[in-house]
PDB file of C-alpha atoms in Angstrom:
ATOM      1  CA  UNK A   1     -18.665  -1.797  -0.445  1.00 69.00           C
ATOM      2  CA  UNK A   2     -18.780   0.692  -2.509  1.00 77.00           C
ATOM      3  CA  UNK A   3     -15.978   3.261  -2.614  1.00 78.00           C
ATOM      4  CA  UNK A   4     -14.889   5.913  -4.870  1.00 78.00           C
ATOM      5  CA  UNK A   5     -11.653   4.588  -6.156  1.00 75.00           C
ATOM      6  CA  UNK A   6      -9.857   7.364  -7.287  1.00 84.00           C
ATOM      7  CA  UNK A   7     -10.268   9.242  -4.054  1.00 93.00           C
ATOM      8  CA  UNK A   8     -11.287   6.432  -1.268  1.00 96.00           C
ATOM      9  CA  UNK A   9      -9.504   3.614   0.023  1.00 97.00           C
ATOM     10  CA  UNK A  10      -9.174   1.016   2.768  1.00 97.00           C
ATOM     11  CA  UNK A  11      -6.410   1.682   4.672  1.00 98.00           C
ATOM     12  CA  UNK A  12      -5.610  -0.609   7.977  1.00 97.00           C
ATOM     13  CA  UNK A  13      -2.702   1.288   9.359  1.00 97.00           C
ATOM     14  CA  UNK A  14      -0.759   4.382   9.054  1.00 97.00           C
ATOM     15  CA  UNK A  15       2.496   4.197  10.859  1.00 95.00           C
ATOM     16  CA  UNK A  16       4.369   7.667  11.527  1.00 92.00           C
ATOM     17  CA  UNK A  17       7.842   8.228  12.042  1.00 89.00           C
ATOM     18  CA  UNK A  18       9.037   4.596  11.064  1.00 90.00           C
ATOM     19  CA  UNK A  19      12.823   4.070   9.678  1.00 89.00           C
ATOM     20  CA  UNK A  20      12.059   1.020   7.782  1.00 88.00           C
ATOM     21  CA  UNK A  21      10.994   0.066   4.382  1.00 91.00           C
ATOM     22  CA  UNK A  22      13.180   3.446   2.589  1.00 91.00           C
ATOM     23  CA  UNK A  23      15.267   5.852   3.754  1.00 91.00           C
ATOM     24  CA  UNK A  24      15.204   8.161   6.632  1.00 91.00           C
ATOM     25  CA  UNK A  25      12.245   8.900   8.697  1.00 94.00           C
ATOM     26  CA  UNK A  26       8.669   7.852   7.051  1.00 95.00           C
ATOM     27  CA  UNK A  27       4.883   7.174   7.367  1.00 97.00           C
ATOM     28  CA  UNK A  28       3.961   3.873   6.653  1.00 97.00           C
ATOM     29  CA  UNK A  29       0.171   3.892   4.857  1.00 98.00           C
ATOM     30  CA  UNK A  30      -0.772  -0.074   4.899  1.00 98.00           C
ATOM     31  CA  UNK A  31      -3.430  -0.827   2.435  1.00 98.00           C
ATOM     32  CA  UNK A  32      -6.210  -3.811   2.813  1.00 97.00           C
ATOM     33  CA  UNK A  33      -6.930  -6.460   0.332  1.00 97.00           C
ATOM     34  CA  UNK A  34      -4.428  -8.939  -0.566  1.00 98.00           C
ATOM     35  CA  UNK A  35      -4.651 -11.504  -3.758  1.00 98.00           C
ATOM     36  CA  UNK A  36      -2.014 -13.819  -1.720  1.00 98.00           C
ATOM     37  CA  UNK A  37      -2.526 -15.793   1.201  1.00 97.00           C
ATOM     38  CA  UNK A  38       0.425 -16.692   2.302  1.00 97.00           C
ATOM     39  CA  UNK A  39       0.634 -19.004   5.370  1.00 96.00           C
ATOM     40  CA  UNK A  40       3.004 -16.866   7.526  1.00 96.00           C
ATOM     41  CA  UNK A  41       1.241 -13.531   7.018  1.00 96.00           C
ATOM     42  CA  UNK A  42       1.934 -11.738   9.699  1.00 94.00           C
ATOM     43  CA  UNK A  43      -0.802  -8.880   8.941  1.00 96.00           C
ATOM     44  CA  UNK A  44      -3.895 -11.023   8.431  1.00 97.00           C
ATOM     45  CA  UNK A  45      -6.189  -8.465   9.082  1.00 96.00           C
ATOM     46  CA  UNK A  46      -4.857  -7.019   5.294  1.00 96.00           C
ATOM     47  CA  UNK A  47      -5.809  -9.907   3.498  1.00 96.00           C
ATOM     48  CA  UNK A  48      -9.803  -8.945   3.044  1.00 95.00           C
ATOM     49  CA  UNK A  49     -10.406  -5.648   1.707  1.00 95.00           C
ATOM     50  CA  UNK A  50     -13.621  -4.947   3.419  1.00 94.00           C
ATOM     51  CA  UNK A  51     -13.081  -3.533   7.172  1.00 94.00           C
ATOM     52  CA  UNK A  52     -12.988  -6.482   9.878  1.00 95.00           C
ATOM     53  CA  UNK A  53     -14.165  -6.863  13.690  1.00 96.00           C
ATOM     54  CA  UNK A  54     -11.138  -7.918  15.660  1.00 96.00           C
ATOM     55  CA  UNK A  55     -11.795  -8.723  19.238  1.00 96.00           C
ATOM     56  CA  UNK A  56      -9.039  -8.651  21.786  1.00 96.00           C
ATOM     57  CA  UNK A  57      -9.952 -11.430  24.584  1.00 94.00           C
ATOM     58  CA  UNK A  58      -6.875  -9.205  26.984  1.00 94.00           C
ATOM     59  CA  UNK A  59      -9.185  -6.337  27.115  1.00 95.00           C
ATOM     60  CA  UNK A  60     -12.481  -7.684  27.636  1.00 93.00           C
ATOM     61  CA  UNK A  61     -14.137  -6.790  31.047  1.00 92.00           C
ATOM     62  CA  UNK A  62     -16.731  -9.497  30.322  1.00 89.00           C
ATOM     63  CA  UNK A  63     -19.369  -6.321  31.041  1.00 86.00           C
ATOM     64  CA  UNK A  64     -21.385  -8.151  28.068  1.00 85.00           C
ATOM     65  CA  UNK A  65     -22.790  -4.778  27.166  1.00 84.00           C
ATOM     66  CA  UNK A  66     -22.217  -5.935  23.193  1.00 86.00           C
ATOM     67  CA  UNK A  67     -24.508  -8.316  24.117  1.00 84.00           C
ATOM     68  CA  UNK A  68     -27.185  -6.843  26.280  1.00 63.00           C
ATOM     69  CA  UNK A  69     -27.935  -3.309  24.020  1.00 62.00           C
ATOM     70  CA  UNK A  70     -28.023  -5.291  21.229  1.00 70.00           C
ATOM     71  CA  UNK A  71     -25.810  -3.171  19.389  1.00 82.00           C
ATOM     72  CA  UNK A  72     -25.110  -5.358  16.789  1.00 87.00           C
ATOM     73  CA  UNK A  73     -27.565  -5.726  14.100  1.00 85.00           C
ATOM     74  CA  UNK A  74     -26.792  -8.919  12.908  1.00 87.00           C
ATOM     75  CA  UNK A  75     -26.765 -10.554  16.493  1.00 88.00           C
ATOM     76  CA  UNK A  76     -23.842 -12.038  15.729  1.00 92.00           C
ATOM     77  CA  UNK A  77     -22.518 -11.773  19.396  1.00 92.00           C
ATOM     78  CA  UNK A  78     -23.525 -14.334  21.814  1.00 91.00           C
ATOM     79  CA  UNK A  79     -23.437 -14.400  25.422  1.00 89.00           C
ATOM     80  CA  UNK A  80     -21.187 -16.707  27.237  1.00 89.00           C
ATOM     81  CA  UNK A  81     -22.384 -20.494  27.192  1.00 86.00           C
ATOM     82  CA  UNK A  82     -21.143 -20.830  30.739  1.00 87.00           C
ATOM     83  CA  UNK A  83     -19.246 -19.105  33.630  1.00 84.00           C
ATOM     84  CA  UNK A  84     -15.636 -18.359  32.937  1.00 82.00           C
ATOM     85  CA  UNK A  85     -16.084 -17.973  29.047  1.00 88.00           C
ATOM     86  CA  UNK A  86     -16.436 -14.782  27.083  1.00 90.00           C
ATOM     87  CA  UNK A  87     -18.760 -13.866  24.304  1.00 92.00           C
ATOM     88  CA  UNK A  88     -19.069 -15.501  21.334  1.00 92.00           C
ATOM     89  CA  UNK A  89     -18.905 -14.541  17.786  1.00 93.00           C
ATOM     90  CA  UNK A  90     -20.935 -15.640  14.185  1.00 94.00           C
ATOM     91  CA  UNK A  91     -17.946 -14.971  12.132  1.00 93.00           C
ATOM     92  CA  UNK A  92     -19.707 -15.195   8.495  1.00 92.00           C
ATOM     93  CA  UNK A  93     -21.849 -12.504  10.161  1.00 91.00           C
ATOM     94  CA  UNK A  94     -18.929 -10.876  11.414  1.00 91.00           C
ATOM     95  CA  UNK A  95     -17.466 -11.037   8.217  1.00 88.00           C
ATOM     96  CA  UNK A  96     -20.092  -9.569   5.918  1.00 88.00           C
ATOM     97  CA  UNK A  97     -20.897  -6.571   8.407  1.00 89.00           C
ATOM     98  CA  UNK A  98     -20.199  -3.205   6.946  1.00 85.00           C
ATOM     99  CA  UNK A  99     -20.701  -0.961  10.102  1.00 88.00           C
ATOM    100  CA  UNK A 100     -19.135  -2.805  12.927  1.00 91.00           C
ATOM    101  CA  UNK A 101     -21.165  -0.844  14.818  1.00 88.00           C
ATOM    102  CA  UNK A 102     -20.201  -3.053  17.945  1.00 91.00           C
ATOM    103  CA  UNK A 103     -16.643  -1.778  18.258  1.00 92.00           C
ATOM    104  CA  UNK A 104     -17.392   1.793  17.873  1.00 88.00           C
ATOM    105  CA  UNK A 105     -19.225   1.182  21.570  1.00 86.00           C
ATOM    106  CA  UNK A 106     -16.510  -1.310  23.515  1.00 90.00           C
ATOM    107  CA  UNK A 107     -14.959   1.206  25.866  1.00 89.00           C
ATOM    108  CA  UNK A 108     -12.176  -1.103  26.756  1.00 92.00           C
ATOM    109  CA  UNK A 109     -11.320  -2.073  23.174  1.00 93.00           C
ATOM    110  CA  UNK A 110     -11.846  -5.716  23.425  1.00 95.00           C
ATOM    111  CA  UNK A 111     -13.684  -4.827  19.954  1.00 96.00           C
ATOM    112  CA  UNK A 112     -11.539  -3.171  17.500  1.00 95.00           C
ATOM    113  CA  UNK A 113     -12.330  -2.548  13.427  1.00 95.00           C
ATOM    114  CA  UNK A 114      -9.326  -3.469  11.411  1.00 96.00           C
ATOM    115  CA  UNK A 115      -9.586  -1.184   8.616  1.00 96.00           C
ATOM    116  CA  UNK A 116     -11.026   2.569   7.919  1.00 95.00           C
ATOM    117  CA  UNK A 117     -12.025   4.187   4.751  1.00 96.00           C
ATOM    118  CA  UNK A 118      -9.968   7.281   3.961  1.00 97.00           C
ATOM    119  CA  UNK A 119      -9.755   9.721   1.298  1.00 97.00           C
ATOM    120  CA  UNK A 120      -6.671  11.139  -0.342  1.00 97.00           C
ATOM    121  CA  UNK A 121      -7.253  14.340   1.172  1.00 97.00           C
ATOM    122  CA  UNK A 122      -6.971  12.987   4.698  1.00 97.00           C
ATOM    123  CA  UNK A 123      -4.085  10.916   3.897  1.00 98.00           C
ATOM    124  CA  UNK A 124      -2.113  13.840   3.159  1.00 97.00           C
ATOM    125  CA  UNK A 125      -2.985  15.908   5.507  1.00 97.00           C
ATOM    126  CA  UNK A 126      -1.729  13.323   7.879  1.00 96.00           C
ATOM    127  CA  UNK A 127       1.457  12.998   5.624  1.00 97.00           C
ATOM    128  CA  UNK A 128       2.085  16.973   5.363  1.00 95.00           C
ATOM    129  CA  UNK A 129       1.348  16.883   9.403  1.00 95.00           C
ATOM    130  CA  UNK A 130       4.243  14.671   9.873  1.00 95.00           C
ATOM    131  CA  UNK A 131       6.683  15.325   7.253  1.00 93.00           C
ATOM    132  CA  UNK A 132       8.678  18.099   9.377  1.00 91.00           C
ATOM    133  CA  UNK A 133       9.877  15.496  11.519  1.00 90.00           C
ATOM    134  CA  UNK A 134      11.167  12.847   8.712  1.00 92.00           C
ATOM    135  CA  UNK A 135      14.743  13.992   8.255  1.00 87.00           C
ATOM    136  CA  UNK A 136      17.156  13.620   5.563  1.00 87.00           C
ATOM    137  CA  UNK A 137      15.686  11.454   2.686  1.00 88.00           C
ATOM    138  CA  UNK A 138      12.510  10.868   4.643  1.00 94.00           C
ATOM    139  CA  UNK A 139       8.794   9.891   3.278  1.00 97.00           C
ATOM    140  CA  UNK A 140       6.083   8.007   2.272  1.00 98.00           C
ATOM    141  CA  UNK A 141       5.796   4.182   1.598  1.00 98.00           C
ATOM    142  CA  UNK A 142       3.119   2.194   0.758  1.00 98.00           C
ATOM    143  CA  UNK A 143       2.276  -1.379   1.888  1.00 97.00           C
ATOM    144  CA  UNK A 144       0.024  -3.571   2.632  1.00 94.00           C
ATOM    145  CA  UNK A 145      -1.955  -6.102   2.203  1.00 95.00           C
ATOM    146  CA  UNK A 146      -0.890  -5.030  -2.003  1.00 98.00           C
ATOM    147  CA  UNK A 147      -1.226  -1.827  -2.828  1.00 98.00           C
ATOM    148  CA  UNK A 148      -2.168  -2.839  -5.911  1.00 98.00           C
ATOM    149  CA  UNK A 149      -5.550  -3.832  -4.770  1.00 98.00           C
ATOM    150  CA  UNK A 150      -6.442  -0.050  -4.535  1.00 97.00           C
ATOM    151  CA  UNK A 151      -4.157   0.729  -7.917  1.00 98.00           C
ATOM    152  CA  UNK A 152      -5.967   3.988  -8.682  1.00 97.00           C
ATOM    153  CA  UNK A 153      -6.121   5.443  -5.426  1.00 98.00           C
ATOM    154  CA  UNK A 154      -2.176   4.526  -4.643  1.00 98.00           C
ATOM    155  CA  UNK A 155      -1.414   5.729  -8.075  1.00 98.00           C
ATOM    156  CA  UNK A 156      -2.953   9.433  -7.372  1.00 98.00           C
ATOM    157  CA  UNK A 157      -1.326   9.344  -3.822  1.00 98.00           C
ATOM    158  CA  UNK A 158       1.943   8.993  -5.442  1.00 98.00           C
ATOM    159  CA  UNK A 159       1.791  11.432  -8.059  1.00 98.00           C
ATOM    160  CA  UNK A 160       0.259  14.065  -5.373  1.00 98.00           C
ATOM    161  CA  UNK A 161       3.241  12.872  -3.013  1.00 98.00           C
ATOM    162  CA  UNK A 162       5.533  13.846  -6.491  1.00 98.00           C
ATOM    163  CA  UNK A 163       4.067  16.960  -6.881  1.00 97.00           C
ATOM    164  CA  UNK A 164       5.155  17.762  -3.090  1.00 96.00           C
ATOM    165  CA  UNK A 165       8.886  16.773  -3.694  1.00 96.00           C
ATOM    166  CA  UNK A 166       8.128  13.570  -1.355  1.00 97.00           C
ATOM    167  CA  UNK A 167      10.287  10.881  -1.572  1.00 97.00           C
ATOM    168  CA  UNK A 168       8.195   7.723  -2.245  1.00 98.00           C
ATOM    169  CA  UNK A 169       8.089   4.026  -1.833  1.00 97.00           C
ATOM    170  CA  UNK A 170       5.874   0.868  -2.358  1.00 98.00           C
ATOM    171  CA  UNK A 171       6.391  -2.748  -0.892  1.00 97.00           C
ATOM    172  CA  UNK A 172       4.523  -5.074  -3.517  1.00 98.00           C
ATOM    173  CA  UNK A 173       3.599  -9.038  -3.862  1.00 98.00           C
ATOM    174  CA  UNK A 174       3.504  -7.896  -7.630  1.00 98.00           C
ATOM    175  CA  UNK A 175       0.657  -9.836  -8.323  1.00 98.00           C
ATOM    176  CA  UNK A 176      -1.729  -7.507 -10.864  1.00 98.00           C
ATOM    177  CA  UNK A 177      -1.796  -7.101 -14.485  1.00 98.00           C
ATOM    178  CA  UNK A 178       1.053  -4.445 -15.594  1.00 98.00           C
ATOM    179  CA  UNK A 179      -1.223  -1.645 -16.633  1.00 98.00           C
ATOM    180  CA  UNK A 180      -2.426  -1.407 -12.848  1.00 98.00           C
ATOM    181  CA  UNK A 181       1.173  -1.630 -11.540  1.00 98.00           C
ATOM    182  CA  UNK A 182       2.517   0.635 -13.994  1.00 98.00           C
ATOM    183  CA  UNK A 183       0.470   3.276 -13.081  1.00 98.00           C
ATOM    184  CA  UNK A 184       1.474   3.262  -9.755  1.00 98.00           C
ATOM    185  CA  UNK A 185       5.314   3.061 -10.482  1.00 98.00           C
ATOM    186  CA  UNK A 186       5.285   6.140 -12.532  1.00 98.00           C
ATOM    187  CA  UNK A 187       6.103   7.800  -9.385  1.00 98.00           C
ATOM    188  CA  UNK A 188       7.817   5.764  -7.614  1.00 98.00           C
ATOM    189  CA  UNK A 189      11.646   6.090  -6.068  1.00 98.00           C
ATOM    190  CA  UNK A 190      11.940   2.677  -3.905  1.00 97.00           C
ATOM    191  CA  UNK A 191       9.917  -0.504  -5.416  1.00 98.00           C
ATOM    192  CA  UNK A 192      10.227  -3.425  -3.006  1.00 97.00           C
ATOM    193  CA  UNK A 193       9.470  -6.767  -4.704  1.00 98.00           C
ATOM    194  CA  UNK A 194       8.694  -9.659  -2.876  1.00 98.00           C
ATOM    195  CA  UNK A 195       9.945 -13.221  -4.124  1.00 98.00           C
ATOM    196  CA  UNK A 196       8.323 -16.085  -2.133  1.00 98.00           C
ATOM    197  CA  UNK A 197       9.679 -19.190  -4.216  1.00 98.00           C
ATOM    198  CA  UNK A 198      11.054 -19.829  -7.588  1.00 98.00           C
ATOM    199  CA  UNK A 199       8.381 -22.924  -8.346  1.00 98.00           C
ATOM    200  CA  UNK A 200       5.440 -21.998  -9.464  1.00 98.00           C
ATOM    201  CA  UNK A 201       3.635 -25.162  -7.522  1.00 98.00           C
ATOM    202  CA  UNK A 202       5.726 -24.455  -4.352  1.00 98.00           C
ATOM    203  CA  UNK A 203       4.675 -21.053  -4.773  1.00 98.00           C
ATOM    204  CA  UNK A 204       0.857 -21.577  -5.269  1.00 98.00           C
ATOM    205  CA  UNK A 205       0.753 -24.321  -2.277  1.00 98.00           C
ATOM    206  CA  UNK A 206       1.938 -21.349  -0.013  1.00 97.00           C
ATOM    207  CA  UNK A 207       0.510 -18.270  -1.365  1.00 98.00           C
ATOM    208  CA  UNK A 208      -2.445 -19.569  -3.087  1.00 98.00           C
ATOM    209  CA  UNK A 209      -1.397 -18.025  -6.465  1.00 98.00           C
ATOM    210  CA  UNK A 210       1.521 -18.982  -8.935  1.00 98.00           C
ATOM    211  CA  UNK A 211       4.566 -17.162  -9.677  1.00 98.00           C
ATOM    212  CA  UNK A 212       4.749 -16.479 -13.346  1.00 98.00           C
ATOM    213  CA  UNK A 213       2.808 -12.847 -13.028  1.00 98.00           C
ATOM    214  CA  UNK A 214       5.071 -12.273 -10.660  1.00 98.00           C
ATOM    215  CA  UNK A 215       8.404 -12.827 -11.843  1.00 98.00           C
ATOM    216  CA  UNK A 216       6.981 -11.281 -15.291  1.00 98.00           C
ATOM    217  CA  UNK A 217       5.727  -8.252 -13.469  1.00 98.00           C
ATOM    218  CA  UNK A 218       9.288  -8.004 -11.238  1.00 98.00           C
ATOM    219  CA  UNK A 219      11.046  -7.962 -14.453  1.00 98.00           C
ATOM    220  CA  UNK A 220       9.452  -5.733 -16.193  1.00 98.00           C
ATOM    221  CA  UNK A 221       9.879  -3.294 -12.415  1.00 98.00           C
ATOM    222  CA  UNK A 222      13.985  -4.186 -13.265  1.00 98.00           C
ATOM    223  CA  UNK A 223      13.601  -2.816 -16.335  1.00 98.00           C
ATOM    224  CA  UNK A 224      12.421   0.560 -14.461  1.00 98.00           C
ATOM    225  CA  UNK A 225      15.212   0.403 -12.338  1.00 98.00           C
ATOM    226  CA  UNK A 226      17.585   0.120 -15.472  1.00 98.00           C
ATOM    227  CA  UNK A 227      16.399   3.187 -16.757  1.00 97.00           C
ATOM    228  CA  UNK A 228      17.048   5.415 -13.540  1.00 97.00           C
ATOM    229  CA  UNK A 229      13.267   5.567 -12.795  1.00 97.00           C
ATOM    230  CA  UNK A 230      13.893   3.880  -9.384  1.00 98.00           C
ATOM    231  CA  UNK A 231      15.418   2.023  -7.392  1.00 97.00           C
ATOM    232  CA  UNK A 232      14.473  -2.004  -7.028  1.00 98.00           C
ATOM    233  CA  UNK A 233      15.108  -4.183  -4.456  1.00 97.00           C
ATOM    234  CA  UNK A 234      14.193  -7.808  -4.348  1.00 98.00           C
ATOM    235  CA  UNK A 235      13.077  -9.011  -0.980  1.00 97.00           C
ATOM    236  CA  UNK A 236      12.455 -12.327   0.003  1.00 97.00           C
ATOM    237  CA  UNK A 237      10.944 -13.590   3.234  1.00 96.00           C
ATOM    238  CA  UNK A 238      13.060 -16.672   4.334  1.00 97.00           C
ATOM    239  CA  UNK A 239      10.632 -19.228   5.701  1.00 96.00           C
ATOM    240  CA  UNK A 240      13.057 -22.363   6.862  1.00 93.00           C
ATOM    241  CA  UNK A 241      11.750 -25.325   5.442  1.00 92.00           C
ATOM    242  CA  UNK A 242      10.046 -23.797   2.470  1.00 96.00           C
ATOM    243  CA  UNK A 243      12.468 -21.591   0.588  1.00 97.00           C
ATOM    244  CA  UNK A 244      15.610 -21.502   2.786  1.00 96.00           C
ATOM    245  CA  UNK A 245      17.321 -24.428   1.045  1.00 96.00           C
ATOM    246  CA  UNK A 246      20.377 -24.076  -1.000  1.00 95.00           C
ATOM    247  CA  UNK A 247      18.829 -24.811  -4.474  1.00 97.00           C
ATOM    248  CA  UNK A 248      15.587 -22.405  -4.461  1.00 98.00           C
ATOM    249  CA  UNK A 249      18.421 -19.817  -3.453  1.00 98.00           C
ATOM    250  CA  UNK A 250      20.494 -20.481  -6.546  1.00 98.00           C
ATOM    251  CA  UNK A 251      17.698 -20.548  -8.857  1.00 98.00           C
ATOM    252  CA  UNK A 252      16.401 -17.507  -6.910  1.00 98.00           C
ATOM    253  CA  UNK A 253      19.891 -15.173  -7.412  1.00 98.00           C
ATOM    254  CA  UNK A 254      19.830 -16.957 -10.867  1.00 98.00           C
ATOM    255  CA  UNK A 255      16.508 -14.836 -11.712  1.00 98.00           C
ATOM    256  CA  UNK A 256      18.063 -11.867 -10.006  1.00 98.00           C
ATOM    257  CA  UNK A 257      21.105 -11.982 -11.875  1.00 98.00           C
ATOM    258  CA  UNK A 258      19.081 -12.456 -15.340  1.00 98.00           C
ATOM    259  CA  UNK A 259      16.761  -9.612 -14.702  1.00 98.00           C
ATOM    260  CA  UNK A 260      19.799  -7.430 -14.014  1.00 98.00           C
ATOM    261  CA  UNK A 261      18.689  -6.124 -10.240  1.00 98.00           C
ATOM    262  CA  UNK A 262      21.605  -5.684  -8.214  1.00 97.00           C
ATOM    263  CA  UNK A 263      20.220  -5.526  -4.198  1.00 97.00           C
ATOM    264  CA  UNK A 264      18.561  -7.970  -2.283  1.00 97.00           C
ATOM    265  CA  UNK A 265      16.496  -7.567   1.081  1.00 96.00           C
ATOM    266  CA  UNK A 266      16.098 -10.774   3.309  1.00 96.00           C
ATOM    267  CA  UNK A 267      13.765 -10.696   5.893  1.00 94.00           C
ATOM    268  CA  UNK A 268      13.489 -13.420   8.427  1.00 93.00           C
ATOM    269  CA  UNK A 269      10.297 -14.982   9.730  1.00 92.00           C
ATOM    270  CA  UNK A 270       8.469 -13.495  13.265  1.00 89.00           C
ATOM    271  CA  UNK A 271       5.774 -14.640  14.536  1.00 87.00           C
ATOM    272  CA  UNK A 272       4.691 -11.236  15.391  1.00 85.00           C
ATOM    273  CA  UNK A 273       1.115 -11.326  13.774  1.00 90.00           C
ATOM    274  CA  UNK A 274       0.091 -14.583  16.108  1.00 93.00           C
ATOM    275  CA  UNK A 275      -2.201 -12.637  18.112  1.00 95.00           C
ATOM    276  CA  UNK A 276      -4.080 -11.001  15.300  1.00 96.00           C
ATOM    277  CA  UNK A 277      -4.945 -14.643  14.021  1.00 96.00           C
ATOM    278  CA  UNK A 278      -6.811 -15.174  17.384  1.00 95.00           C
ATOM    279  CA  UNK A 279      -8.363 -11.620  17.300  1.00 96.00           C
ATOM    280  CA  UNK A 280      -9.892 -12.326  13.886  1.00 96.00           C
ATOM    281  CA  UNK A 281     -10.893 -16.167  15.209  1.00 94.00           C
ATOM    282  CA  UNK A 282      -8.750 -17.367  12.738  1.00 94.00           C
ATOM    283  CA  UNK A 283      -5.952 -20.777  13.364  1.00 94.00           C
ATOM    284  CA  UNK A 284      -2.662 -19.079  12.784  1.00 94.00           C
ATOM    285  CA  UNK A 285      -0.821 -22.182  10.779  1.00 93.00           C
ATOM    286  CA  UNK A 286       3.061 -20.966  12.157  1.00 93.00           C
ATOM    287  CA  UNK A 287       1.545 -20.918  15.768  1.00 88.00           C
ATOM    288  CA  UNK A 288       4.868 -23.766  16.279  1.00 87.00           C
ATOM    289  CA  UNK A 289       7.228 -22.384  13.842  1.00 89.00           C
ATOM    290  CA  UNK A 290      10.330 -20.933  14.910  1.00 83.00           C
ATOM    291  CA  UNK A 291      12.540 -18.445  13.443  1.00 81.00           C
ATOM    292  CA  UNK A 292      15.495 -18.818  10.970  1.00 82.00           C
ATOM    293  CA  UNK A 293      18.637 -19.185  13.060  1.00 88.00           C
ATOM    294  CA  UNK A 294      21.658 -16.621  12.079  1.00 91.00           C
ATOM    295  CA  UNK A 295      23.381 -19.385  10.785  1.00 93.00           C
ATOM    296  CA  UNK A 296      20.802 -19.768   7.832  1.00 93.00           C
ATOM    297  CA  UNK A 297      20.162 -16.141   7.578  1.00 94.00           C
ATOM    298  CA  UNK A 298      24.303 -15.702   7.182  1.00 94.00           C
ATOM    299  CA  UNK A 299      24.462 -18.634   4.672  1.00 96.00           C
ATOM    300  CA  UNK A 300      21.973 -17.399   2.317  1.00 97.00           C
ATOM    301  CA  UNK A 301      22.895 -13.527   2.711  1.00 96.00           C
ATOM    302  CA  UNK A 302      26.894 -15.064   1.826  1.00 97.00           C
ATOM    303  CA  UNK A 303      25.336 -16.738  -0.652  1.00 97.00           C
ATOM    304  CA  UNK A 304      23.881 -13.321  -2.547  1.00 98.00           C
ATOM    305  CA  UNK A 305      27.169 -11.678  -1.817  1.00 97.00           C
ATOM    306  CA  UNK A 306      29.349 -14.312  -3.493  1.00 97.00           C
ATOM    307  CA  UNK A 307      26.981 -14.125  -6.681  1.00 98.00           C
ATOM    308  CA  UNK A 308      27.990 -10.487  -6.741  1.00 98.00           C
ATOM    309  CA  UNK A 309      25.042  -8.912  -5.035  1.00 98.00           C
ATOM    310  CA  UNK A 310      24.808  -6.920  -2.443  1.00 96.00           C
ATOM    311  CA  UNK A 311      22.336  -8.380   0.407  1.00 96.00           C
ATOM    312  CA  UNK A 312      20.823  -6.771   3.239  1.00 94.00           C
ATOM    313  CA  UNK A 313      19.135  -8.679   6.120  1.00 93.00           C
ATOM    314  CA  UNK A 314      16.136  -7.117   8.297  1.00 87.00           C
ATOM    315  CA  UNK A 315      14.228  -4.245   6.877  1.00 73.00           C
ATOM    316  CA  UNK A 316      16.776  -1.694   7.912  1.00 65.00           C
ATOM    317  CA  UNK A 317      18.251  -0.694   3.947  1.00 66.00           C
ATOM    318  CA  UNK A 318      21.122   1.199   3.603  1.00 68.00           C
ATOM    319  CA  UNK A 319      20.854   4.862   1.389  1.00 64.00           C
TER     320      UNK A 319
END
C-alpha cells in the first residue's frame, strides 16, 4: 500500500487513559509493522505493515452474509463444508487485500480490520482531546509493532507533541538504521528499549534477527540519556527457558552497566494475545507455555538490584 510517509501511518490501536508505559495518564499509539518476529509476541497483528483481516469466531452468527453477498472481491471467503462449521478464509488472498471490505459489512463484528491509516492531524486531534484527562506528568507513548518502521511519521508526530509541551515516550526494539532512530529521539522524553537476549544466535532463533545492531543502537540511546536529552530504561521480556537463566542475566547486567544506564524494567511473559493468533488464522507457538513464577522474577530483580541497578517489575514505571 502507498502512504504519504510524512503525514500518514498505519496504526492498529490507540488506547486512551492508560497508566502504563510512562508517567501519569497516557495515550498509547500502536504502530503497525515490525522487523522482528518474536515467537511470544502478544500483538501478532502488529507485525505486518498492511492492515489485516481478523475473524472472531465467537462473534460469528453463521449468517453467511460475507459469502452470499459476494462482498469479497477476491472470493477468499468460503461457506462451511459441513454442518456445524464456520466460514473459512484463503489467508494468502486476505493478507494481500488492501481494502478488506468484508469487515465493513459484518454487523456482528466477527470480521474486523487490524490497522487503519491515520493522518498526523487526526492523531493530534485525538491527543489534544484526551490531554485534559492525563493528570500531572501524563503524555503520549508510541509503541507497536516497531515505531521506527514508520519513522518519518513518528518523528513528526513527536515533534508536534513537543511543540505543545506534551510529554513523549517510545517503546522500541531498536532494530533500525541509526539515522531513522535519531530523528525519532530528537523529541522523546522517555525511551524504553528492549533487550531480548545477549547471545546473537539465540536472539536470531527467537526473533528472526541478530542483536548486534540493536545493542549498538541502545548504547547510542543510553548516551542521549547521559546528556540529559531523555530518560532511558532497558526493558526485558522474561521468557522462562529462553532468557531467564542466570548466565544471560549476568551478561545483560554487564552490558547495561557498560553503557551506563541505571534503570531496568522486566516484563513477565503472558498469554493475553493468544486469541489474536486464532483470529489471524495463525498458530500460537506459546499456547502451552505458562508465565514466569514470582520466584524467577524476584530472583532476576534481585540480581539487577545487587548489581546497583534499579529494577522494576511490570509496565508500571515510577516517575
